[in-house]
Amino acid sequence: MALKHDVADELEAYANLLEMDGVEYKPNVYRRAVESLREYPGSLEALAEDGEDALQALDDVGDAISAKIVEYHETGVIEELEAMRERYPVDLDALLRVEGVGPKTIGTLYEELGVTDLDELEAAAEDERIQDVKGFGAKTESNILEAIPFARQAGERELLGEARPVAERVRAFVSEHDAVESAAVAGSTRRWRATIGDVDVLAASDDGQAVVDAFAAWEPADAVIEAGEQKASVRFDGMRIDLRVVVPGEFGSALQYFTGSKDHNVTLRNYAIEQGVKLNEYGAFDVSDVDDADDGQRVGERIGGDTEESMYAALDLPLVPPELREGRGEVQAAIDDALPDLLVEADVRGDLHNHTEASDGANSVREMVEGAKAFGHEYVAITDHATGPGVVGGMGVPDDELLDLADEVEAVNDDVDGITAFSGVEANVDDDGSISVDDDVLAELDVVVASPHSSLDQPGDAATERLCTAMEHPSVDVLGHPTGRLLNQREGLDVDANRLADVAVREGVALEVNANPSRLDLSGSAVKAAVDAGATISINTDSHRPETYGNVTYGVHTARRGWAEPDDVLNAYDEDALREFLH
Ligand code: DGT
Ligand code: CA
Ligand code: CA
Ligand code: ZN
């Protein structure tokens, strides 16, 4: 497997172990290096071959870290890391998935109670041993206990942001094979679900065995799980990847079947039966003249299956976009000719939630604005964190400096042609719904994003109330990452999406679809509630560096999962319409 993945994972583990050990400052130095490694587009092998100096050309990689990368490249281990692992023999990955539990907590619970994995953590909490440890209380203990089932289940699914690039890579590899006519990503990855159980790829070929053999020999794979004549599964970077090969004439029906979801397919198949049509992975068959339609897979007259369109056309239906195939009324909408005219990425004109080095971002205002322009945006808002609870390590901008920052944004706006830069802030929504920034300051800014960052374990009613109160503030334009969820890490606020949508309409506030692949917040189903109620959404990347403007793709597809059309999306508006909304 690629050195980059391996070494980034190892250094991240090292950062966590250092933090467990009570080391200050250094863990974050390692984490910054990990981020830089993961974003480096080139081959890390090539740099490592050239030695430590070459590696130090990477951002945030200094002497100690470059030496560890070379050590790992040459020997396959980092001695200091292995020593730390011996000292703390805990299942860090699993324990870190428990909401509210970080490396420091894990370190303490290991020292005090010998907790090394989820089962032992659960037992300690059930026996009420955690509340006796200094610095812990009964409340923390019960929070931990409640969060364990989610942590257990979260370990089994991968973020879309990790799985999707891998799926594309496998698809490209497979489609290069001489015997392959076409290849496609299927399953939940094609539906752009926020998390992925396993990656499904489909290929059309008359020589299944040759294609399966090539896939089983795919060099980056960590292991082959199984390999048959028509399908194989491999493991890569903690993910399972399934490849199925079908004959070209059945590619469309197989693609339709293996894209799912199961709910969509069941609904579609039942409708088909009413029309005298049988659907399966081998095709669409007219069985109206057949005595026993269950007598084999390929019965009656075949009326579709070479393309996916032909499967829907066999029922006189238009193709249902994969993001809609979740059994949320899309089959009925297709029958009624009422499918939405979905938003596409090209409709998006700007990004309304971004950070600079004034708070926790990595770049200057100018770099973020020029980056947005290079990305193709017509406008961008600079919305650094205000100070407040839940904001990383005092990184927020105090009220009086927000106005200076706004002046800087205005100066950059005057100076850089071809894009409009809006001033703004990401203010905190406090527990009671109040906004953490002074009203007079908020009134001066172009874009006010208000987001919850703390108390993300409030009960649903209080959480809904809190967010609705925040939207009633006259200066708030966008409710940022409304639930505060972090996929596979914390569930976030359990809000009533319908009520949120109604208040958003009434108050003229846009609900964010935060496009960071760790958030995708609102989720697709919450977007659907918003759009159904007539609310406006805003798809923002929450970028802390220009390289992540491209995450907008994940936001767009999440919005599509919520049936969003261009008119539903604030940052698909032209600048005049946007300004009107902001006023
Ligand atoms: P995942 O992997 O959990 O994120 O979700 P999917 O949707 O990718 O599910 P997966 O990988 O088990 O199967 C891929 C698709 O194949 C699924 O969406 C629908 C279809 N499929 C698989 N097994 C069945 C089944 O037993 N019945 C039906 N109707 N469809 C199935
Ligand atoms: Ca799957
Ligand atoms: Ca699968
Ligand atoms: Zn933010």
Coordinates of C-alpha atoms and ligand atoms in Angstrom, one line a residue:
M1 CA 0.0 0.0 0.0
A2 CA 1.0 3.6 -0.5
L3 CA 3.6 4.9 1.9
K4 CA 1.6 8.1 2.3
H5 CA -1.4 6.3 3.8
D6 CA 0.7 4.2 6.1
V7 CA 3.0 6.8 7.4
A8 CA 0.2 9.3 7.9
D9 CA -1.8 6.8 9.9
E10 CA 1.3 5.9 11.9
L11 CA 2.2 9.5 12.7
E12 CA -1.4 10.2 13.7
A13 CA -1.2 7.2 16.1
Y14 CA 2.0 8.6 17.5
A15 CA 0.4 12.1 18.0
N16 CA -2.4 10.4 20.0
L17 CA 0.0 8.3 22.1
L18 CA 2.0 11.4 22.9
E19 CA -1.1 13.1 24.0
M20 CA -2.1 10.1 26.1
D21 CA 1.3 10.4 27.7
G22 CA 0.5 14.0 28.7
V23 CA 3.0 15.5 26.3
E24 CA 1.9 19.0 25.3
Y25 CA 2.3 20.9 22.0
K26 CA 4.1 18.1 20.1
P27 CA 1.0 16.1 19.3
N28 CA -0.4 19.0 17.3
V29 CA 2.9 19.4 15.5
Y30 CA 2.6 15.8 14.3
R31 CA -1.1 16.3 13.4
R32 CA -0.2 19.3 11.2
A33 CA 2.4 17.2 9.5
V34 CA -0.1 14.3 9.0
E35 CA -2.5 16.8 7.3
S36 CA 0.2 18.0 5.1
L37 CA 1.2 14.5 4.1
R38 CA -2.3 13.5 3.3
E39 CA -2.8 16.5 1.1
Y40 CA 0.5 16.1 -0.8
P41 CA -0.5 15.2 -4.3
G42 CA 2.8 13.6 -5.4
S43 CA 4.5 10.4 -4.5
L44 CA 5.9 10.2 -1.0
E45 CA 8.0 7.3 -1.9
A46 CA 9.9 9.5 -4.4
L47 CA 10.5 12.1 -1.7
A48 CA 11.5 9.6 0.9
E49 CA 14.0 8.1 -1.6
D50 CA 15.6 11.5 -1.9
G51 CA 16.0 11.7 1.9
E52 CA 15.1 13.9 4.8
D53 CA 15.9 17.3 3.1
A54 CA 13.5 16.5 0.3
L55 CA 10.8 15.6 2.8
Q56 CA 11.3 18.9 4.7
A57 CA 10.1 20.8 1.7
L58 CA 6.6 19.7 2.7
D59 CA 4.6 22.1 5.0
D60 CA 5.0 21.4 8.7
V61 CA 7.5 18.6 8.2
G62 CA 10.7 19.2 10.1
D63 CA 13.8 17.2 11.3
A64 CA 12.2 14.7 13.6
I65 CA 9.2 13.9 11.4
S66 CA 11.2 13.6 8.2
A67 CA 13.6 11.2 10.0
K68 CA 10.6 9.1 11.1
I69 CA 9.2 9.0 7.6
V70 CA 12.6 7.8 6.2
E71 CA 12.9 5.3 9.1
Y72 CA 9.4 3.9 8.3
H73 CA 10.2 3.8 4.5
E74 CA 13.4 1.9 5.1
T75 CA 12.5 -0.4 8.0
G76 CA 8.7 -0.6 8.0
V77 CA 8.5 0.6 11.6
I78 CA 9.1 3.7 13.7
E79 CA 10.9 2.6 16.8
E80 CA 9.7 5.4 19.1
L81 CA 6.1 4.7 18.1
E82 CA 6.5 1.0 18.8
A83 CA 7.9 1.8 22.2
M84 CA 4.9 3.9 22.9
R85 CA 2.6 1.2 21.7
E86 CA 4.2 -1.3 24.1
R87 CA 3.7 1.2 26.9
Y88 CA 0.0 1.8 26.1
P89 CA -1.4 -1.5 24.7
V90 CA -4.8 0.0 24.0
D91 CA -7.2 -0.1 21.0
L92 CA -6.9 3.6 20.4
D93 CA -8.9 3.7 17.1
A94 CA -11.9 2.1 18.8
L95 CA -11.7 4.1 22.0
L96 CA -11.3 7.4 20.1
R97 CA -14.6 6.8 18.4
V98 CA -16.4 7.2 21.7
E99 CA -17.8 10.7 21.7
G100 CA -16.2 12.9 24.4
V101 CA -13.3 10.5 24.8
G102 CA -9.9 11.8 23.7
P103 CA -6.4 10.6 24.0
K104 CA -5.9 12.2 27.5
T105 CA -9.0 10.5 28.8
I106 CA -7.9 7.2 27.4
G107 CA -4.5 7.6 29.0
T108 CA -6.0 8.3 32.4
L109 CA -8.5 5.4 32.2
Y110 CA -5.7 3.1 31.2
E111 CA -3.5 4.2 34.1
E112 CA -6.2 4.2 36.7
L113 CA -8.5 1.3 35.6
G114 CA -6.5 -0.6 33.0
V115 CA -9.1 0.1 30.2
T116 CA -7.7 -1.0 26.8
D117 CA -10.8 -1.5 24.6
L118 CA -14.5 -0.8 24.2
D119 CA -15.6 -3.8 26.2
E120 CA -13.5 -2.9 29.1
L121 CA -14.6 0.7 28.9
E122 CA -18.2 -0.4 28.9
A123 CA -17.6 -2.7 31.9
A124 CA -15.9 0.1 33.8
A125 CA -18.8 2.5 33.1
E126 CA -21.4 -0.1 34.0
D127 CA -19.6 -0.9 37.3
E128 CA -19.5 2.9 38.0
R129 CA -15.7 2.7 38.4
I130 CA -15.1 5.7 36.1
Q131 CA -16.9 8.2 38.3
D132 CA -14.4 7.4 41.1
V133 CA -11.4 8.5 38.9
K134 CA -10.2 12.1 39.6
G135 CA -11.5 14.5 37.0
F136 CA -14.5 12.3 36.1
G137 CA -18.0 12.4 37.4
A138 CA -21.2 10.4 37.1
K139 CA -22.4 12.5 34.2
T140 CA -19.3 11.9 32.2
E141 CA -19.6 8.2 33.0
S142 CA -23.1 8.0 31.8
N143 CA -22.3 9.9 28.6
I144 CA -19.5 7.5 27.9
L145 CA -21.8 4.5 28.4
E146 CA -24.4 6.0 26.1
A147 CA -21.9 6.7 23.4
I148 CA -20.4 3.2 23.2
P149 CA -23.0 1.5 20.9
F150 CA -22.5 4.3 18.3
A151 CA -18.7 3.9 18.5
R152 CA -19.0 0.2 18.0
Q153 CA -21.1 0.6 14.9
A154 CA -19.2 3.6 13.5
G155 CA -16.1 1.5 13.2
E156 CA -17.7 -0.5 10.5
R157 CA -18.3 2.3 8.1
E158 CA -16.0 4.5 6.1
L159 CA -16.4 8.2 5.3
L160 CA -17.6 8.9 1.8
G161 CA -14.7 11.3 1.5
E162 CA -12.3 8.4 1.9
A163 CA -14.3 5.7 0.0
R164 CA -15.2 7.8 -3.1
P165 CA -11.7 8.5 -4.3
V166 CA -10.7 4.8 -3.8
A167 CA -13.8 3.7 -5.7
E168 CA -12.8 6.0 -8.6
R169 CA -9.3 4.7 -8.5
V170 CA -10.4 1.1 -8.7
R171 CA -12.9 1.9 -11.5
A172 CA -10.2 3.6 -13.5
F173 CA -7.8 0.6 -12.9
V174 CA -10.5 -1.9 -14.0
S175 CA -11.6 0.0 -17.1
E176 CA -8.0 0.1 -18.4
H177 CA -8.1 -3.7 -18.8
D178 CA -8.3 -4.8 -22.4
A179 CA -11.2 -7.2 -21.8
V180 CA -13.3 -4.6 -20.1
E181 CA -16.0 -2.7 -22.1
S182 CA -17.1 -0.4 -19.3
A183 CA -16.8 -0.1 -15.5
A184 CA -18.8 1.9 -13.0
V185 CA -19.0 2.6 -9.3
A186 CA -22.2 1.1 -7.7
G187 CA -23.7 0.7 -4.2
S188 CA -23.9 3.4 -1.6
T189 CA -20.8 5.1 -3.0
R190 CA -22.7 5.8 -6.2
R191 CA -25.6 7.1 -4.2
W192 CA -23.2 9.4 -2.3
R193 CA -24.2 8.1 1.1
A194 CA -22.3 9.9 3.9
T195 CA -20.7 6.7 5.1
I196 CA -20.0 3.5 3.2
G197 CA -20.1 -0.1 4.3
D198 CA -18.2 -1.5 1.4
V199 CA -17.2 -0.2 -2.0
D200 CA -18.9 -1.8 -5.0
V201 CA -17.5 -1.6 -8.5
L202 CA -19.0 -3.3 -11.6
A203 CA -17.4 -4.2 -14.9
A204 CA -18.7 -5.3 -18.2
S205 CA -16.6 -8.0 -19.9
D206 CA -16.9 -11.3 -21.8
D207 CA -13.9 -12.6 -19.9
G208 CA -14.8 -12.3 -16.2
Q209 CA -12.0 -14.5 -15.0
A210 CA -9.3 -12.4 -16.7
V211 CA -10.7 -9.2 -15.1
V212 CA -11.1 -10.8 -11.7
D213 CA -7.5 -12.1 -11.8
A214 CA -6.3 -8.6 -12.7
F215 CA -8.2 -7.1 -9.8
A216 CA -7.0 -9.7 -7.4
A217 CA -3.5 -8.7 -8.4
W218 CA -4.2 -4.9 -8.0
E219 CA -0.9 -3.8 -6.5
P220 CA -2.1 -1.3 -3.9
A221 CA -4.4 -3.8 -2.2
D222 CA -3.5 -5.0 1.3
A223 CA -5.1 -8.4 0.9
V224 CA -7.4 -10.5 -1.2
I225 CA -10.5 -11.5 0.8
E226 CA -11.9 -13.8 -1.9
A227 CA -11.7 -14.3 -5.6
G228 CA -14.0 -16.4 -7.8
E229 CA -14.9 -16.4 -11.5
Q230 CA -17.1 -13.4 -11.7
K231 CA -16.3 -11.5 -8.5
A232 CA -13.6 -10.7 -6.1
S233 CA -13.1 -8.7 -2.9
V234 CA -10.0 -7.0 -1.6
R235 CA -9.0 -5.0 1.4
F236 CA -7.5 -1.6 1.0
D237 CA -6.8 1.0 3.6
G238 CA -9.3 -0.6 6.0
M239 CA -12.0 -0.8 3.3
R240 CA -13.5 -3.8 1.6
I241 CA -13.9 -3.4 -2.2
D242 CA -16.2 -5.7 -4.1
L243 CA -15.8 -6.1 -7.9
R244 CA -18.4 -7.9 -9.9
V245 CA -18.0 -8.7 -13.6
V246 CA -21.1 -9.2 -15.8
V247 CA -21.5 -9.7 -19.6
P248 CA -21.9 -6.4 -21.5
G249 CA -25.5 -7.0 -22.4
E250 CA -26.5 -7.2 -18.7
F251 CA -24.4 -4.3 -17.5
G252 CA -27.3 -1.9 -17.2
S253 CA -29.5 -4.3 -15.2
A254 CA -26.6 -5.2 -12.9
L255 CA -25.7 -1.6 -12.4
Q256 CA -29.3 -0.8 -11.5
Y257 CA -29.5 -3.7 -9.1
F258 CA -26.1 -3.2 -7.4
T259 CA -26.6 0.6 -7.0
G260 CA -29.5 -0.1 -4.7
S261 CA -30.7 0.9 -2.3
K262 CA -32.5 -2.2 -1.4
D263 CA -35.6 -0.1 -0.5
H264 CA -35.5 1.6 -3.9
N265 CA -35.2 -1.7 -5.7
V266 CA -38.0 -3.4 -3.8
T267 CA -40.4 -0.5 -4.5
L268 CA -39.4 -0.5 -8.1
R269 CA -39.7 -4.3 -8.5
N270 CA -43.2 -4.2 -6.9
Y271 CA -44.3 -1.5 -9.3
A272 CA -42.9 -3.5 -12.2
I273 CA -44.8 -6.6 -11.2
E274 CA -48.1 -4.5 -11.4
Q275 CA -47.0 -3.6 -15.0
G276 CA -46.4 -7.3 -15.9
V277 CA -42.6 -6.7 -15.9
K278 CA -40.0 -8.7 -13.9
L279 CA -36.8 -6.8 -12.9
N280 CA -33.6 -8.4 -11.7
E281 CA -29.9 -8.1 -12.2
Y282 CA -30.1 -9.8 -15.6
G283 CA -32.6 -7.5 -17.2
A284 CA -36.2 -6.3 -17.5
F285 CA -38.6 -9.0 -18.8
D286 CA -42.1 -8.7 -20.0
V287 CA -43.8 -11.6 -18.2
S288 CA -47.4 -10.6 -19.0
D289 CA -47.8 -13.8 -21.2
V290 CA -45.8 -16.1 -18.9
D291 CA -47.5 -18.6 -16.7
D292 CA -44.9 -18.8 -14.0
A293 CA -42.7 -15.6 -13.8
D294 CA -40.8 -17.2 -11.0
D295 CA -39.6 -20.1 -13.2
G296 CA -36.0 -19.0 -13.6
Q297 CA -34.2 -15.6 -13.8
R298 CA -34.5 -15.0 -17.5
V299 CA -38.1 -15.6 -18.4
G300 CA -40.5 -14.0 -20.9
E301 CA -39.4 -11.4 -23.4
R302 CA -36.4 -9.3 -22.5
I303 CA -37.3 -5.6 -22.9
G304 CA -34.3 -3.9 -21.1
G305 CA -31.0 -4.4 -19.4
D306 CA -28.2 -3.4 -21.6
T307 CA -28.2 0.2 -20.2
E308 CA -29.6 1.4 -16.9
E309 CA -31.9 3.8 -18.7
S310 CA -33.5 0.8 -20.4
M311 CA -34.4 -0.7 -17.1
Y312 CA -36.5 2.4 -16.1
A313 CA -37.7 2.8 -19.7
A314 CA -39.1 -0.7 -19.6
L315 CA -41.6 0.7 -17.0
D316 CA -42.1 4.0 -19.0
L317 CA -40.1 5.8 -16.3
P318 CA -37.3 8.3 -16.5
L319 CA -33.9 7.3 -15.0
V320 CA -34.0 8.1 -11.3
P321 CA -30.7 9.8 -10.3
P322 CA -28.7 7.5 -7.9
E323 CA -28.7 10.0 -5.0
L324 CA -32.5 9.8 -4.9
R325 CA -32.7 6.0 -4.7
E326 CA -33.3 5.7 -1.0
G327 CA -37.0 4.7 -1.0
R328 CA -38.2 8.2 0.0
G329 CA -40.9 8.5 -2.6
E330 CA -38.7 8.7 -5.7
V331 CA -40.4 5.9 -7.5
Q332 CA -43.8 7.5 -7.1
A333 CA -42.3 10.8 -8.2
A334 CA -40.9 9.1 -11.3
I335 CA -44.4 7.6 -12.0
D336 CA -46.0 11.1 -11.6
D337 CA -43.3 12.7 -13.7
A338 CA -42.4 14.8 -10.7
L339 CA -38.7 14.1 -10.2
P340 CA -36.8 17.2 -9.1
D341 CA -34.6 19.0 -11.6
L342 CA -31.5 18.4 -9.3
L343 CA -28.8 20.9 -8.6
V344 CA -25.5 20.3 -10.4
E345 CA -22.1 21.4 -9.2
A346 CA -21.8 24.0 -12.0
D347 CA -24.8 25.8 -10.5
V348 CA -22.8 26.7 -7.4
R349 CA -21.3 30.2 -7.7
G350 CA -19.6 30.8 -4.4
D351 CA -18.8 29.6 -0.9
L352 CA -20.2 31.4 2.2
H353 CA -18.3 29.8 5.1
N354 CA -14.5 29.9 5.2
H355 CA -11.6 30.6 7.6
T356 CA -8.3 32.3 7.5
E357 CA -5.3 32.5 9.8
A358 CA -7.1 35.2 11.7
S359 CA -8.8 32.2 13.5
D360 CA -7.9 28.5 12.8
G361 CA -7.3 28.6 9.1
A362 CA -3.9 28.2 7.4
N363 CA -4.0 31.1 4.9
S364 CA -4.4 34.8 4.6
V365 CA -7.5 36.6 3.5
R366 CA -5.9 37.3 0.1
E367 CA -4.9 33.7 -0.4
M368 CA -8.4 32.4 0.5
V369 CA -10.0 34.9 -1.9
E370 CA -7.6 34.3 -4.7
G371 CA -8.0 30.5 -4.2
A372 CA -11.8 30.9 -4.5
K373 CA -11.3 32.9 -7.7
A374 CA -9.0 30.2 -9.1
F375 CA -11.5 27.6 -8.2
G376 CA -14.0 29.4 -10.4
H377 CA -16.2 31.1 -7.7
E378 CA -18.0 34.4 -8.3
Y379 CA -18.0 35.3 -4.6
V380 CA -16.6 34.0 -1.3
A381 CA -17.3 35.0 2.3
I382 CA -14.6 35.1 5.0
T383 CA -16.2 33.9 8.2
D384 CA -13.6 33.4 10.8
H385 CA -14.5 32.0 14.2
A386 CA -15.7 34.4 16.9
T387 CA -14.4 33.7 20.4
G388 CA -16.6 31.4 22.4
P389 CA -17.0 28.0 24.0
G390 CA -16.2 25.0 21.9
V391 CA -13.9 27.0 19.6
V392 CA -10.5 25.3 19.3
G393 CA -8.0 26.6 21.8
G394 CA -8.9 30.2 21.9
M395 CA -8.5 30.6 18.2
G396 CA -11.5 32.9 17.8
V397 CA -11.4 36.6 16.7
P398 CA -12.5 39.0 19.5
D399 CA -15.4 41.4 18.6
D400 CA -13.3 44.5 18.1
E401 CA -10.9 42.7 15.7
L402 CA -13.8 41.4 13.6
L403 CA -14.3 44.9 12.2
D404 CA -10.6 45.2 11.4
L405 CA -10.8 41.8 9.6
A406 CA -13.9 43.1 7.7
D407 CA -11.8 46.1 6.6
E408 CA -9.1 43.8 5.4
V409 CA -11.6 41.7 3.4
E410 CA -12.9 44.9 1.8
A411 CA -9.4 46.0 0.9
V412 CA -8.7 42.6 -0.7
N413 CA -12.1 42.8 -2.5
D414 CA -11.1 46.1 -4.0
D415 CA -7.8 44.8 -5.0
V416 CA -8.6 41.4 -6.6
D417 CA -10.7 41.6 -9.8
G418 CA -13.1 39.0 -10.9
I419 CA -14.5 37.9 -7.5
T420 CA -16.5 39.5 -4.7
A421 CA -15.3 38.9 -1.2
F422 CA -17.8 39.3 1.6
S423 CA -16.9 40.0 5.2
G424 CA -18.4 37.8 7.8
V425 CA -18.1 35.8 10.9
E426 CA -18.8 32.3 12.2
A427 CA -20.4 33.1 15.5
N428 CA -21.3 30.6 18.2
V429 CA -24.8 29.6 19.0
D430 CA -24.7 29.4 22.8
D431 CA -26.8 26.8 24.7
D432 CA -29.8 29.1 25.0
G433 CA -29.6 30.2 21.3
S434 CA -28.0 33.5 21.9
I435 CA -25.2 34.6 19.5
S436 CA -21.7 35.0 20.9
V437 CA -20.9 38.3 19.1
D438 CA -22.2 41.8 19.9
D439 CA -25.2 42.9 17.8
D440 CA -23.5 46.1 16.6
V441 CA -20.6 44.1 15.2
L442 CA -22.9 41.6 13.6
A443 CA -24.8 44.4 11.9
E444 CA -21.6 45.6 10.2
L445 CA -20.8 42.2 8.5
D446 CA -22.0 41.0 5.1
V447 CA -22.5 37.3 6.1
V448 CA -23.2 36.0 9.5
V449 CA -22.9 32.2 9.9
A450 CA -24.1 31.1 13.3
S451 CA -23.1 27.5 14.4
P452 CA -23.3 25.3 17.4
H453 CA -19.9 24.3 18.7
S454 CA -20.6 23.3 22.3
S455 CA -23.2 21.4 24.4
L456 CA -23.8 19.1 21.4
D457 CA -25.4 16.5 23.7
Q458 CA -28.5 18.6 24.5
P459 CA -31.8 16.7 24.3
G460 CA -33.7 17.2 21.0
D461 CA -36.3 19.7 22.2
A462 CA -33.7 22.0 23.8
A463 CA -31.5 21.7 20.7
T464 CA -34.3 22.6 18.3
E465 CA -35.3 25.5 20.5
R466 CA -31.7 26.7 20.7
L467 CA -31.2 26.7 16.9
C468 CA -34.6 28.3 16.3
T469 CA -33.8 31.1 18.7
A470 CA -30.5 31.7 17.0
M471 CA -32.3 32.0 13.6
E472 CA -34.5 34.7 15.1
H473 CA -31.5 37.0 15.5
P474 CA -31.9 39.7 12.9
S475 CA -28.3 39.5 11.7
V476 CA -28.0 35.7 11.2
D477 CA -27.9 34.7 7.6
V478 CA -26.8 31.1 7.7
L479 CA -27.2 28.4 10.3
G480 CA -23.8 26.6 10.1
H481 CA -23.4 22.8 10.4
P482 CA -26.8 22.7 12.3
T483 CA -26.4 19.5 14.2
G484 CA -22.7 19.7 14.8
R485 CA -22.3 16.0 13.9
L486 CA -19.0 14.5 13.2
L487 CA -19.4 11.3 11.2
N488 CA -18.3 8.2 13.1
Q489 CA -17.3 10.4 16.0
R490 CA -20.4 12.1 17.5
E491 CA -24.0 12.1 16.6
G492 CA -24.6 15.8 17.1
L493 CA -27.8 17.6 18.1
D494 CA -31.0 15.5 17.6
V495 CA -32.9 18.4 16.0
D496 CA -36.4 18.4 14.6
A497 CA -35.6 19.1 10.9
N498 CA -39.2 20.0 10.0
R499 CA -39.4 22.7 12.7
L500 CA -36.0 24.0 11.8
A501 CA -37.1 24.3 8.2
D502 CA -40.3 26.2 9.1
V503 CA -38.4 28.7 11.2
A504 CA -35.7 29.1 8.6
V505 CA -38.4 30.0 6.1
R506 CA -40.0 32.5 8.4
E507 CA -36.8 34.1 9.5
G508 CA -35.2 34.1 6.0
V509 CA -32.2 32.1 7.2
A510 CA -30.4 29.6 5.0
L511 CA -29.6 26.2 6.5
E512 CA -26.1 25.0 5.8
V513 CA -25.1 21.8 4.1
N514 CA -21.5 21.7 5.4
A515 CA -19.5 20.0 2.7
N516 CA -16.7 18.8 4.9
P517 CA -16.7 15.0 4.4
S518 CA -16.5 14.6 8.2
R519 CA -19.7 16.5 8.6
L520 CA -22.1 16.5 5.7
D521 CA -24.4 18.4 8.0
L522 CA -27.3 18.8 7.2
S523 CA -27.7 15.3 6.0
G524 CA -29.6 14.4 2.8
S525 CA -32.8 13.5 4.7
A526 CA -32.7 16.8 6.6
V527 CA -32.2 18.7 3.4
K528 CA -35.3 17.0 2.0
A529 CA -37.3 18.2 5.0
A530 CA -35.9 21.7 4.5
V531 CA -36.5 21.8 0.7
D532 CA -40.0 20.3 1.1
A533 CA -40.8 23.2 3.6
G534 CA -39.5 25.8 1.1
A535 CA -36.4 26.6 3.0
T536 CA -33.2 27.8 1.4
I537 CA -30.0 25.8 1.9
S538 CA -26.4 27.0 1.6
I539 CA -23.6 24.6 0.5
N540 CA -20.3 25.6 2.1
T541 CA -17.0 23.9 2.4
D542 CA -16.0 25.5 5.7
S543 CA -12.5 25.7 4.2
H544 CA -9.5 26.4 6.4
R545 CA -7.2 26.4 3.3
P546 CA -7.9 26.9 -0.4
E547 CA -7.2 23.2 -1.3
T548 CA -10.6 22.2 0.2
Y549 CA -12.9 24.4 -1.9
G550 CA -13.2 21.2 -4.0
N551 CA -15.1 19.5 -1.2
V552 CA -18.2 21.4 -2.5
T553 CA -18.7 18.2 -4.6
Y554 CA -19.7 16.3 -1.4
G555 CA -22.1 19.1 -0.4
V556 CA -23.7 19.2 -3.8
H557 CA -24.3 15.5 -3.8
T558 CA -25.6 15.6 -0.3
A559 CA -28.0 18.3 -1.3
R560 CA -29.1 16.2 -4.3
R561 CA -29.8 13.4 -1.8
G562 CA -32.2 15.9 -0.3
W563 CA -33.9 16.6 -3.7
A564 CA -32.5 20.1 -3.9
E565 CA -33.0 22.1 -7.1
P566 CA -30.8 25.2 -8.0
D567 CA -33.5 27.6 -6.7
D568 CA -33.3 26.0 -3.3
V569 CA -29.6 26.9 -2.9
L570 CA -28.4 30.3 -1.7
N571 CA -25.0 30.1 -3.2
A572 CA -26.4 29.1 -6.6
Y573 CA -28.0 32.6 -6.6
D574 CA -26.3 35.4 -8.6
E575 CA -24.7 38.1 -6.6
D576 CA -27.6 40.5 -6.7
A577 CA -30.1 37.9 -5.5
L578 CA -27.6 36.8 -2.8
R579 CA -27.2 40.4 -1.6
E580 CA -31.0 40.7 -1.4
F581 CA -31.2 37.5 0.7
L582 CA -28.5 38.8 3.0
H583 CA -30.3 42.0 3.7
Ligands
DGT1 P1 -23.3 -0.2 2.2 O1 -22.3 -1.1 1.5 O2 -23.7 -0.8 3.5 O3 -22.9 1.2 2.4 O4 -24.6 -0.2 1.3 P2 -24.8 -0.7 -0.2 O5 -26.1 -0.1 -0.6 O6 -23.7 -0.4 -1.0 O7 -25.1 -2.2 0.0 P3 -24.3 -3.5 -0.4 O8 -22.9 -3.3 -0.6 O9 -24.7 -4.6 0.6 O10 -25.0 -4.0 -1.8 C1 -25.0 -3.1 -2.9 C2 -26.3 -3.1 -3.5 O11 -26.7 -4.4 -4.0 C3 -27.4 -2.7 -2.6 O12 -27.6 -1.3 -2.5 C4 -28.6 -3.3 -3.3 C5 -28.1 -4.6 -3.9 N1 -28.3 -5.7 -3.0 C6 -27.4 -6.4 -2.4 N2 -27.9 -7.4 -1.7 C7 -29.2 -7.4 -1.9 C8 -30.4 -8.1 -1.4 O13 -30.2 -9.1 -0.7 N3 -31.6 -7.7 -1.9 C9 -31.7 -6.7 -2.7 N4 -32.9 -6.3 -3.2 N5 -30.7 -6.0 -3.1 C10 -29.5 -6.3 -2.7
CA2 CA -21.6 -1.3 -0.6
CA3 CA -21.0 -4.9 -1.4
ZN4 ZN -16.4 27.0 10.4

